[in-house]
């Protein structure tokens, strides 16, 4: 038997709402739907991202009642055709409207599943050689069960969990929870005792979630370093850290956990932050990328995180992180601060913002939060950057922006509080919040999806997963040329 990876299925909030309304109707008949999914395959797990849903109306069935459902052969053939022609995998979904807390597949469900799974896998293998990801999923009123066909073993395995990108995040565990190395018993690192004071505030289940999840942080400088340490204090134990920079003496006014010796030794920020995390929690694990973002390796490590933090404050990395979030259905929290001065030691304006993007609801591009011209300049390779500087297109010296610890810490804390609200909710969620330092005001802003958004609208990259190129690493397209006859 081959090593089987856990399989998760991820829905946007809209898809989950539509599906639920369809599956549980007033007549209380069984209902059916199909989800066409893109794979996001990583070392740790296989995530199946729901790209689109097809629901079946009453005309699609030979027989439909409260306990039995039979799809017309011509409809089944159309669905099969659609799945085989595209590159998508297939999740077959139906409801058991009278099952409540512990829905289970019927004998009819399982008897016919394996031959059908084999047939699909065979068709795809002959036509293209690609893997076909095939799942059967049944919903009861407040429960679900699902299994995945693993062709290598010619066997089915339970799906691990269903995720809905709603605020708070909705997680339905199906397979029994695995015991991960982080957080395993016996608790030699004092995890339970260390977190006991906060369990009273947001519950043991919330703490259990925090101990399991994996967080990606791109930019571990003045803001990201604080976010990382606060998350470790809350009990997050798995991190992917991305930052190419070494620590400088000029960072030491705002880099909690760093020492002068780190700057003198030119230690990498990812190393200094890892040390800070592990001094809080010796059981925490980080994967470090000291590389200029984006690289293929860093993107591959980020594509299965549970929550993605963007703490770089450049439009180039925002452009990439936003696309990654939309393409791989990753909840994404962007944080930025700014201090503007009269050049003479006086602040004219200062503050910051955090934004929480759940793919399918809205993205940074929907709300015009990315300056694409600036993003292009940020993402230029170093040699091209030098050329642009020589021609005077961009300044040769970056003027260091003013930065202070208390402003960074305010925004880091607000964003970490909202992160917790996603995992272990304690109040209504906020998606965009501005902080005005001079007037000490907080303002919540509404945000919604733009139907023409080039990133998450129709024709964009929403839920394309591994079916599209990694953002920022698309093959170069020729610009300004004329088509040759
Ligand atoms: Zn059934
Ligand atoms: Zn968008």
CSV table of C-alpha atoms and ligand atoms in Angstrom, one decimal:
chain,number,residue,atom,x,y,z
A,1,UNK,CA,0.0,0.0,0.0
A,2,UNK,CA,1.3,3.4,-0.9
A,3,UNK,CA,1.5,6.3,1.6
A,4,UNK,CA,-1.9,8.0,1.5
A,5,UNK,CA,-2.0,11.7,2.0
A,6,UNK,CA,-5.0,13.3,3.8
A,7,UNK,CA,-7.5,14.8,1.4
A,8,UNK,CA,-9.4,18.0,2.1
A,9,UNK,CA,-12.2,19.6,0.1
A,10,UNK,CA,-12.5,23.4,0.1
A,11,UNK,CA,-15.7,25.4,-0.7
A,12,UNK,CA,-16.2,29.2,-0.9
A,13,UNK,CA,-19.0,30.6,1.3
A,14,UNK,CA,-21.3,31.2,-1.7
A,15,UNK,CA,-20.8,27.6,-3.0
A,16,UNK,CA,-21.6,26.2,0.5
A,17,UNK,CA,-24.8,28.3,0.8
A,18,UNK,CA,-26.0,27.3,-2.6
A,19,UNK,CA,-25.2,23.7,-2.0
A,20,UNK,CA,-27.1,23.5,1.3
A,21,UNK,CA,-30.1,25.3,-0.1
A,22,UNK,CA,-30.2,22.8,-2.9
A,23,UNK,CA,-29.6,19.6,-0.9
A,24,UNK,CA,-32.2,20.3,1.8
A,25,UNK,CA,-35.5,21.3,0.1
A,26,UNK,CA,-39.0,21.5,1.5
A,27,UNK,CA,-40.2,18.3,-0.2
A,28,UNK,CA,-37.5,16.4,1.8
A,29,UNK,CA,-36.4,14.3,-1.2
A,30,UNK,CA,-32.8,13.3,-1.7
A,31,UNK,CA,-31.0,15.8,-3.9
A,32,UNK,CA,-27.8,15.6,-5.9
A,33,UNK,CA,-25.1,17.9,-7.1
A,34,UNK,CA,-21.6,17.7,-8.7
A,35,UNK,CA,-18.6,19.8,-7.7
A,36,UNK,CA,-15.8,20.1,-10.3
A,37,UNK,CA,-12.5,20.5,-8.4
A,38,UNK,CA,-8.9,21.6,-9.0
A,39,UNK,CA,-6.1,19.8,-7.2
A,40,UNK,CA,-3.6,21.6,-4.9
A,41,UNK,CA,-1.1,18.9,-4.2
A,42,UNK,CA,1.6,19.3,-1.6
A,43,UNK,CA,3.9,17.1,0.5
A,44,UNK,CA,1.5,17.1,3.4
A,45,UNK,CA,-2.0,16.8,1.8
A,46,UNK,CA,-4.1,16.9,-1.3
A,47,UNK,CA,-6.6,19.8,-1.2
A,48,UNK,CA,-9.5,19.7,-3.7
A,49,UNK,CA,-10.7,23.2,-4.5
A,50,UNK,CA,-14.2,23.5,-5.7
A,51,UNK,CA,-14.1,25.4,-8.9
A,52,UNK,CA,-17.8,25.2,-9.9
A,53,UNK,CA,-21.0,23.4,-8.9
A,54,UNK,CA,-23.7,21.7,-11.0
A,55,UNK,CA,-27.0,21.0,-9.2
A,56,UNK,CA,-29.5,18.6,-10.6
A,57,UNK,CA,-33.2,19.5,-11.0
A,58,UNK,CA,-36.1,17.1,-10.8
A,59,UNK,CA,-35.9,16.3,-14.5
A,60,UNK,CA,-32.5,14.8,-14.1
A,61,UNK,CA,-33.7,11.7,-12.2
A,62,UNK,CA,-35.3,8.4,-13.1
A,63,UNK,CA,-36.4,8.1,-9.5
A,64,UNK,CA,-36.2,10.6,-6.7
A,65,UNK,CA,-37.7,10.2,-3.2
A,66,UNK,CA,-36.8,10.6,0.5
A,67,UNK,CA,-34.6,7.6,0.6
A,68,UNK,CA,-33.6,6.8,-3.0
A,69,UNK,CA,-32.1,8.7,-6.0
A,70,UNK,CA,-31.3,7.5,-9.5
A,71,UNK,CA,-29.8,9.8,-12.0
A,72,UNK,CA,-30.8,9.4,-15.7
A,73,UNK,CA,-28.1,7.7,-17.7
A,74,UNK,CA,-27.9,10.5,-20.2
A,75,UNK,CA,-27.4,13.1,-17.4
A,76,UNK,CA,-24.7,10.9,-15.8
A,77,UNK,CA,-23.0,10.7,-19.2
A,78,UNK,CA,-23.0,14.5,-19.6
A,79,UNK,CA,-21.4,14.9,-16.2
A,80,UNK,CA,-18.8,12.3,-17.0
A,81,UNK,CA,-18.1,14.0,-20.4
A,82,UNK,CA,-17.7,17.4,-18.7
A,83,UNK,CA,-15.3,15.9,-16.1
A,84,UNK,CA,-13.3,14.0,-18.7
A,85,UNK,CA,-12.9,17.0,-21.1
A,86,UNK,CA,-11.8,19.5,-18.5
A,87,UNK,CA,-8.9,19.0,-16.2
A,88,UNK,CA,-11.1,19.0,-13.2
A,89,UNK,CA,-11.7,16.2,-10.7
A,90,UNK,CA,-15.2,15.3,-9.6
A,91,UNK,CA,-17.0,15.3,-6.3
A,92,UNK,CA,-20.4,13.5,-6.4
A,93,UNK,CA,-22.6,14.9,-3.8
A,94,UNK,CA,-26.1,13.9,-2.5
A,95,UNK,CA,-28.2,14.3,0.6
A,96,UNK,CA,-29.8,12.1,3.1
A,97,UNK,CA,-32.5,14.5,4.3
A,98,UNK,CA,-33.5,12.4,7.3
A,99,UNK,CA,-30.0,11.8,8.7
A,100,UNK,CA,-28.9,14.3,11.3
A,101,UNK,CA,-25.7,14.0,13.4
A,102,UNK,CA,-24.2,10.9,11.9
A,103,UNK,CA,-25.0,10.5,8.2
A,104,UNK,CA,-23.6,7.3,6.6
A,105,UNK,CA,-23.5,6.0,3.0
A,106,UNK,CA,-26.1,3.5,2.2
A,107,UNK,CA,-25.2,0.1,0.7
A,108,UNK,CA,-26.5,1.3,-2.6
A,109,UNK,CA,-24.2,4.3,-2.5
A,110,UNK,CA,-21.1,2.2,-1.8
A,111,UNK,CA,-21.9,-0.8,-4.0
A,112,UNK,CA,-22.0,1.2,-7.2
A,113,UNK,CA,-19.2,3.7,-6.3
A,114,UNK,CA,-16.1,1.6,-6.7
A,115,UNK,CA,-16.9,0.3,-10.3
A,116,UNK,CA,-17.7,3.9,-11.3
A,117,UNK,CA,-14.5,5.3,-9.7
A,118,UNK,CA,-12.5,2.6,-11.6
A,119,UNK,CA,-14.2,3.4,-14.8
A,120,UNK,CA,-13.4,7.2,-14.6
A,121,UNK,CA,-9.8,6.5,-13.6
A,122,UNK,CA,-9.4,4.1,-16.5
A,123,UNK,CA,-10.9,6.5,-19.0
A,124,UNK,CA,-8.6,9.4,-17.9
A,125,UNK,CA,-5.5,7.2,-17.7
A,126,UNK,CA,-6.1,6.1,-21.3
A,127,UNK,CA,-6.9,9.6,-22.6
A,128,UNK,CA,-4.2,11.7,-20.9
A,129,UNK,CA,-2.4,9.8,-18.2
A,130,UNK,CA,-3.2,12.4,-15.6
A,131,UNK,CA,-4.6,11.5,-12.2
A,132,UNK,CA,-8.3,11.8,-11.8
A,133,UNK,CA,-9.4,13.0,-8.4
A,134,UNK,CA,-12.8,11.4,-7.5
A,135,UNK,CA,-14.8,11.8,-4.3
A,136,UNK,CA,-18.2,10.7,-3.1
A,137,UNK,CA,-19.8,13.0,-0.5
A,138,UNK,CA,-23.0,12.7,1.4
A,139,UNK,CA,-24.6,15.3,3.6
A,140,UNK,CA,-27.0,14.8,6.5
A,141,UNK,CA,-28.6,17.9,8.1
A,142,UNK,CA,-25.7,18.5,10.5
A,143,UNK,CA,-23.1,16.0,9.4
A,144,UNK,CA,-21.2,14.7,6.3
A,145,UNK,CA,-19.2,11.7,5.2
A,146,UNK,CA,-16.9,11.4,2.2
A,147,UNK,CA,-14.4,9.1,0.6
A,148,UNK,CA,-11.7,9.6,-2.0
A,149,UNK,CA,-10.7,7.0,-4.6
A,150,UNK,CA,-7.0,6.3,-4.5
A,151,UNK,CA,-6.1,4.7,-7.9
A,152,UNK,CA,-2.6,3.7,-6.8
A,153,UNK,CA,-4.2,1.3,-4.2
A,154,UNK,CA,-7.4,0.8,-6.0
A,155,UNK,CA,-9.1,1.6,-2.7
A,156,UNK,CA,-11.1,4.3,-1.1
A,157,UNK,CA,-9.9,6.4,1.9
A,158,UNK,CA,-12.0,8.8,4.1
A,159,UNK,CA,-11.7,12.5,3.2
A,160,UNK,CA,-10.0,14.3,6.2
A,161,UNK,CA,-12.1,17.4,6.4
A,162,UNK,CA,-14.4,19.8,4.5
A,163,UNK,CA,-13.6,23.5,4.8
A,164,UNK,CA,-15.9,26.5,4.0
A,165,UNK,CA,-14.3,29.9,3.6
A,166,UNK,CA,-16.8,31.6,5.8
A,167,UNK,CA,-16.0,33.8,8.7
A,168,UNK,CA,-15.4,32.1,11.1
A,169,UNK,CA,-13.8,29.3,9.1
A,170,UNK,CA,-16.1,26.2,9.0
A,171,UNK,CA,-14.2,22.9,9.4
A,172,UNK,CA,-16.1,19.6,9.3
A,173,UNK,CA,-13.7,16.8,10.3
A,174,UNK,CA,-14.6,13.4,8.7
A,175,UNK,CA,-11.6,11.1,9.1
A,176,UNK,CA,-10.4,10.6,12.7
A,177,UNK,CA,-7.9,13.4,13.6
A,178,UNK,CA,-4.3,12.4,13.0
A,179,UNK,CA,-1.8,12.8,15.8
A,180,UNK,CA,0.8,15.3,14.4
A,181,UNK,CA,4.3,15.5,15.7
A,182,UNK,CA,3.6,19.1,16.9
A,183,UNK,CA,1.3,18.9,19.9
A,184,UNK,CA,1.7,15.2,20.4
A,185,UNK,CA,1.5,13.7,23.9
A,186,UNK,CA,3.3,13.6,26.2
A,187,UNK,CA,3.4,17.4,26.3
A,188,UNK,CA,7.0,17.9,27.1
A,189,UNK,CA,7.0,21.6,26.1
A,190,UNK,CA,4.3,22.7,28.6
A,191,UNK,CA,1.9,23.6,25.8
A,192,UNK,CA,-1.3,22.8,27.8
A,193,UNK,CA,-0.2,24.7,30.9
A,194,UNK,CA,1.2,27.7,28.9
A,195,UNK,CA,-2.1,28.1,27.0
A,196,UNK,CA,-4.4,27.4,30.0
A,197,UNK,CA,-5.2,31.1,30.7
A,198,UNK,CA,-6.6,31.7,27.2
A,199,UNK,CA,-8.7,28.5,27.0
A,200,UNK,CA,-11.0,30.1,29.5
A,201,UNK,CA,-11.5,32.9,27.0
A,202,UNK,CA,-12.0,31.1,23.7
A,203,UNK,CA,-12.4,27.4,24.5
A,204,UNK,CA,-10.5,24.1,24.3
A,205,UNK,CA,-11.7,23.4,20.7
A,206,UNK,CA,-10.3,26.8,19.5
A,207,UNK,CA,-7.0,25.9,21.2
A,208,UNK,CA,-6.9,22.5,19.6
A,209,UNK,CA,-7.4,24.2,16.2
A,210,UNK,CA,-4.6,26.6,16.9
A,211,UNK,CA,-2.2,23.8,17.7
A,212,UNK,CA,-3.0,22.1,14.4
A,213,UNK,CA,-3.0,24.9,11.9
A,214,UNK,CA,-0.1,26.0,9.7
A,215,UNK,CA,0.4,29.7,9.1
A,216,UNK,CA,2.5,31.4,6.3
A,217,UNK,CA,4.1,34.8,7.0
A,218,UNK,CA,5.7,36.6,4.1
A,219,UNK,CA,7.8,39.4,5.4
A,220,UNK,CA,9.1,38.9,9.0
A,221,UNK,CA,10.3,42.4,9.6
A,222,UNK,CA,8.8,45.1,11.8
A,223,UNK,CA,5.3,43.8,11.5
A,224,UNK,CA,5.7,40.1,10.5
A,225,UNK,CA,8.1,39.4,13.3
A,226,UNK,CA,5.6,40.6,15.9
A,227,UNK,CA,2.8,38.6,14.2
A,228,UNK,CA,4.9,35.5,14.4
A,229,UNK,CA,5.6,35.9,18.1
A,230,UNK,CA,2.0,36.7,19.0
A,231,UNK,CA,0.8,33.6,17.1
A,232,UNK,CA,3.4,31.4,18.9
A,233,UNK,CA,2.2,32.9,22.2
A,234,UNK,CA,-1.4,32.0,21.2
A,235,UNK,CA,-0.4,28.4,20.5
A,236,UNK,CA,0.2,28.3,16.7
A,237,UNK,CA,3.0,25.7,16.2
A,238,UNK,CA,3.6,25.5,12.5
A,239,UNK,CA,5.0,28.3,10.4
A,240,UNK,CA,6.3,29.0,6.9
A,241,UNK,CA,8.5,32.1,7.1
A,242,UNK,CA,9.6,34.0,4.0
A,243,UNK,CA,12.0,36.9,4.0
A,244,UNK,CA,15.3,37.5,2.2
A,245,UNK,CA,16.6,40.1,4.5
A,246,UNK,CA,19.3,40.0,7.1
A,247,UNK,CA,18.9,42.0,10.3
A,248,UNK,CA,20.4,45.5,10.3
A,249,UNK,CA,21.2,47.7,13.3
A,250,UNK,CA,18.5,50.2,11.9
A,251,UNK,CA,15.9,47.4,12.5
A,252,UNK,CA,16.6,47.3,16.2
A,253,UNK,CA,14.2,50.1,17.1
A,254,UNK,CA,11.3,47.8,16.4
A,255,UNK,CA,12.4,44.2,16.2
A,256,UNK,CA,11.4,42.5,19.5
A,257,UNK,CA,13.4,39.4,20.1
A,258,UNK,CA,16.5,40.6,18.2
A,259,UNK,CA,19.9,41.6,19.7
A,260,UNK,CA,22.7,43.8,18.6
A,261,UNK,CA,24.8,40.6,18.1
A,262,UNK,CA,22.2,39.4,15.5
A,263,UNK,CA,22.7,42.6,13.4
A,264,UNK,CA,26.4,42.5,13.8
A,265,UNK,CA,26.4,38.9,12.6
A,266,UNK,CA,24.0,39.8,9.8
A,267,UNK,CA,21.7,37.0,10.8
A,268,UNK,CA,18.7,36.3,8.6
A,269,UNK,CA,15.4,37.6,9.8
A,270,UNK,CA,13.8,34.2,9.3
A,271,UNK,CA,16.4,32.7,11.7
A,272,UNK,CA,16.0,35.4,14.3
A,273,UNK,CA,12.2,35.0,14.2
A,274,UNK,CA,12.5,31.2,14.3
A,275,UNK,CA,14.6,31.5,17.5
A,276,UNK,CA,12.0,33.9,19.0
A,277,UNK,CA,9.2,31.5,18.2
A,278,UNK,CA,11.0,28.5,19.6
A,279,UNK,CA,12.0,30.3,22.8
A,280,UNK,CA,8.2,30.7,23.3
A,281,UNK,CA,7.4,27.1,22.2
A,282,UNK,CA,10.2,24.6,21.8
A,283,UNK,CA,7.7,22.3,20.1
A,284,UNK,CA,7.0,24.8,17.3
A,285,UNK,CA,8.3,24.2,13.8
A,286,UNK,CA,9.2,26.6,11.1
A,287,UNK,CA,10.1,26.2,7.4
A,288,UNK,CA,12.3,29.1,6.4
A,289,UNK,CA,12.8,30.7,3.0
A,290,UNK,CA,15.5,33.4,2.9
A,291,UNK,CA,14.7,34.2,-0.7
A,292,UNK,CA,13.4,37.2,-2.5
A,293,UNK,CA,9.6,36.6,-2.9
A,294,UNK,CA,8.3,34.9,-5.0
A,295,UNK,CA,10.3,31.8,-5.6
A,296,UNK,CA,8.8,28.5,-6.7
A,297,UNK,CA,9.9,26.8,-3.5
A,298,UNK,CA,8.4,29.4,-1.2
A,299,UNK,CA,5.1,29.5,-3.2
A,300,UNK,CA,4.9,25.7,-3.1
A,301,UNK,CA,5.3,25.7,0.7
A,302,UNK,CA,2.7,28.4,1.1
A,303,UNK,CA,0.0,26.8,-1.1
A,304,UNK,CA,-1.4,24.6,1.7
A,305,UNK,CA,-1.2,26.9,4.7
A,306,UNK,CA,-4.4,27.5,6.7
A,307,UNK,CA,-3.9,31.2,6.9
A,308,UNK,CA,-1.5,33.4,4.9
A,309,UNK,CA,-0.2,36.7,6.4
A,310,UNK,CA,1.3,39.4,4.1
A,311,UNK,CA,3.5,41.7,6.1
A,312,UNK,CA,5.8,43.2,3.5
A,313,UNK,CA,4.0,46.5,2.7
A,314,UNK,CA,5.1,46.3,-1.0
A,315,UNK,CA,2.6,46.2,-3.9
A,316,UNK,CA,4.7,43.6,-5.7
A,317,UNK,CA,4.3,41.0,-2.9
A,318,UNK,CA,0.7,42.0,-2.4
A,319,UNK,CA,0.0,41.3,-6.1
A,320,UNK,CA,1.5,37.8,-5.7
A,321,UNK,CA,0.0,36.9,-2.4
A,322,UNK,CA,-3.4,38.1,-3.5
A,323,UNK,CA,-3.2,35.9,-6.6
A,324,UNK,CA,-1.9,32.9,-4.5
A,325,UNK,CA,-4.8,33.3,-2.0
A,326,UNK,CA,-7.4,33.4,-4.8
A,327,UNK,CA,-5.9,30.6,-6.8
A,328,UNK,CA,-5.4,28.2,-3.8
A,329,UNK,CA,-8.4,29.4,-1.7
A,330,UNK,CA,-6.2,30.5,1.2
A,331,UNK,CA,-7.5,33.0,3.8
A,332,UNK,CA,-5.2,36.0,3.5
A,333,UNK,CA,-4.5,38.7,6.0
A,334,UNK,CA,-2.7,41.8,4.7
A,335,UNK,CA,-1.2,44.3,7.2
A,336,UNK,CA,0.4,47.7,6.5
A,337,UNK,CA,1.5,50.8,8.4
A,338,UNK,CA,2.6,54.2,7.2
A,339,UNK,CA,4.1,57.3,8.8
A,340,UNK,CA,4.2,60.6,6.8
A,341,UNK,CA,6.3,63.5,7.9
A,342,UNK,CA,7.1,67.1,6.9
A,343,UNK,CA,10.7,66.0,6.6
A,344,UNK,CA,11.6,68.0,9.6
A,345,UNK,CA,10.9,65.5,12.4
A,346,UNK,CA,7.1,66.0,12.6
A,347,UNK,CA,4.4,63.5,11.7
A,348,UNK,CA,1.7,64.8,9.4
A,349,UNK,CA,-0.2,61.6,9.1
A,350,UNK,CA,0.2,58.1,10.4
A,351,UNK,CA,-1.7,54.9,10.7
A,352,UNK,CA,-2.3,51.5,9.1
A,353,UNK,CA,-4.8,48.9,8.1
A,354,UNK,CA,-5.4,45.2,8.1
A,355,UNK,CA,-7.6,43.4,5.6
A,356,UNK,CA,-8.9,39.8,5.8
A,357,UNK,CA,-9.6,38.2,2.4
A,358,UNK,CA,-11.6,35.0,2.2
A,359,UNK,CA,-11.5,34.0,-1.5
A,360,UNK,CA,-14.9,34.2,-3.1
A,361,UNK,CA,-15.9,37.1,-0.9
A,362,UNK,CA,-13.5,39.8,-2.2
A,363,UNK,CA,-9.8,40.2,-3.0
A,364,UNK,CA,-7.3,43.1,-2.8
A,365,UNK,CA,-7.8,43.7,-6.5
A,366,UNK,CA,-11.6,43.9,-6.1
A,367,UNK,CA,-11.1,46.9,-3.7
A,368,UNK,CA,-8.4,48.5,-5.8
A,369,UNK,CA,-5.8,48.0,-3.1
A,370,UNK,CA,-2.9,47.1,-5.4
A,371,UNK,CA,-1.0,49.8,-7.4
A,372,UNK,CA,-0.1,47.7,-10.4
A,373,UNK,CA,2.5,50.1,-11.8
A,374,UNK,CA,4.3,50.1,-8.4
A,375,UNK,CA,3.8,46.3,-8.2
A,376,UNK,CA,5.6,45.9,-11.6
A,377,UNK,CA,8.5,48.0,-10.4
A,378,UNK,CA,8.7,46.0,-7.1
A,379,UNK,CA,8.8,42.7,-9.0
A,380,UNK,CA,11.5,43.7,-11.5
A,381,UNK,CA,14.5,41.3,-11.4
A,382,UNK,CA,17.6,43.0,-9.9
A,383,UNK,CA,19.4,43.6,-13.3
A,384,UNK,CA,16.3,45.1,-14.9
A,385,UNK,CA,15.8,47.2,-11.8
A,386,UNK,CA,19.3,48.6,-12.2
A,387,UNK,CA,18.6,49.4,-15.8
A,388,UNK,CA,15.4,51.2,-14.9
A,389,UNK,CA,17.3,53.1,-12.2
A,390,UNK,CA,20.0,54.1,-14.7
A,391,UNK,CA,17.3,55.5,-17.0
A,392,UNK,CA,15.8,57.4,-14.1
A,393,UNK,CA,12.5,55.5,-14.1
A,394,UNK,CA,12.8,54.6,-10.5
A,395,UNK,CA,14.8,56.3,-7.7
A,396,UNK,CA,18.3,54.9,-7.2
A,397,UNK,CA,18.0,55.1,-3.4
A,398,UNK,CA,15.1,53.9,-1.4
A,399,UNK,CA,14.4,56.5,1.2
A,400,UNK,CA,14.0,54.6,4.4
A,401,UNK,CA,10.4,55.0,5.6
A,402,UNK,CA,9.9,56.0,9.2
A,403,UNK,CA,8.8,53.1,11.4
A,404,UNK,CA,8.1,52.8,15.1
A,405,UNK,CA,7.4,49.8,17.2
A,406,UNK,CA,4.1,50.9,18.8
A,407,UNK,CA,2.4,51.5,15.5
A,408,UNK,CA,3.6,48.2,14.1
A,409,UNK,CA,2.5,46.5,17.3
A,410,UNK,CA,-0.9,48.1,17.2
A,411,UNK,CA,-1.6,46.8,13.7
A,412,UNK,CA,0.0,43.4,14.4
A,413,UNK,CA,-2.2,43.0,17.5
A,414,UNK,CA,-5.4,44.0,15.7
A,415,UNK,CA,-4.7,41.6,12.8
A,416,UNK,CA,-3.8,38.7,15.2
A,417,UNK,CA,-7.1,39.4,17.1
A,418,UNK,CA,-9.0,39.1,13.8
A,419,UNK,CA,-7.0,35.9,12.9
A,420,UNK,CA,-8.2,34.4,16.2
A,421,UNK,CA,-11.7,35.5,15.4
A,422,UNK,CA,-11.5,33.4,12.2
A,423,UNK,CA,-10.5,30.3,14.1
A,424,UNK,CA,-12.2,30.7,17.5
A,425,UNK,CA,-14.8,33.4,17.0
A,426,UNK,CA,-15.6,35.9,19.8
A,427,UNK,CA,-17.3,38.6,17.9
A,428,UNK,CA,-18.6,39.7,14.5
A,429,UNK,CA,-15.9,39.5,11.9
A,430,UNK,CA,-14.2,42.5,10.3
A,431,UNK,CA,-12.7,42.5,6.8
A,432,UNK,CA,-11.1,45.9,6.4
A,433,UNK,CA,-10.1,48.0,9.4
A,434,UNK,CA,-8.2,51.3,9.3
A,435,UNK,CA,-6.4,52.8,12.3
A,436,UNK,CA,-5.7,56.5,12.4
A,437,UNK,CA,-2.8,57.1,14.8
A,438,UNK,CA,-3.2,60.9,15.1
A,439,UNK,CA,-6.9,60.8,16.1
A,440,UNK,CA,-6.7,57.3,17.7
A,441,UNK,CA,-9.7,56.1,15.6
A,442,UNK,CA,-10.5,52.7,14.3
A,443,UNK,CA,-12.8,52.5,11.3
A,444,UNK,CA,-14.4,49.4,9.7
A,445,UNK,CA,-14.9,49.5,6.0
A,446,UNK,CA,-17.2,47.2,4.1
A,447,UNK,CA,-15.7,45.3,1.1
A,448,UNK,CA,-17.4,43.2,-1.6
A,449,UNK,CA,-16.4,41.2,-4.6
A,450,UNK,CA,-16.2,43.0,-8.0
A,451,UNK,CA,-17.8,40.8,-10.7
A,452,UNK,CA,-15.2,42.1,-13.2
A,453,UNK,CA,-12.2,41.5,-11.0
A,454,UNK,CA,-9.3,40.2,-13.1
A,455,UNK,CA,-8.0,38.1,-10.3
A,456,UNK,CA,-11.2,36.6,-8.6
A,457,UNK,CA,-13.9,37.4,-11.2
A,458,UNK,CA,-15.0,35.2,-14.1
A,459,UNK,CA,-12.0,34.4,-16.2
A,460,UNK,CA,-9.7,35.0,-13.2
A,461,UNK,CA,-7.8,32.4,-11.1
A,462,UNK,CA,-10.3,31.6,-8.4
A,463,UNK,CA,-9.8,28.0,-7.2
A,464,UNK,CA,-7.6,27.0,-10.2
A,465,UNK,CA,-5.0,25.5,-7.9
A,466,UNK,CA,-2.4,23.5,-9.7
A,467,UNK,CA,-4.2,23.9,-13.0
A,468,UNK,CA,-2.7,27.3,-13.5
A,469,UNK,CA,0.9,28.6,-13.2
A,470,UNK,CA,2.1,29.7,-9.8
A,471,UNK,CA,1.5,33.5,-9.6
A,472,UNK,CA,4.6,35.5,-10.6
A,473,UNK,CA,6.1,32.5,-12.3
A,474,UNK,CA,4.0,32.5,-15.4
A,475,UNK,CA,6.1,32.0,-18.6
A,476,UNK,CA,7.0,35.5,-20.0
A,477,UNK,CA,4.7,36.7,-22.6
A,478,UNK,CA,6.1,38.9,-25.4
A,479,UNK,CA,4.9,42.4,-25.2
A,480,UNK,CA,4.6,45.0,-27.9
A,481,UNK,CA,5.4,42.6,-30.8
A,482,UNK,CA,3.3,42.1,-34.0
A,483,UNK,CA,1.9,38.7,-34.8
A,484,UNK,CA,3.8,37.1,-37.5
A,485,UNK,CA,1.8,35.7,-40.4
B,1,LIG,ZN1,-27.1,7.9,-0.3
B,2,LIG,ZN1,-11.1,40.1,-6.7
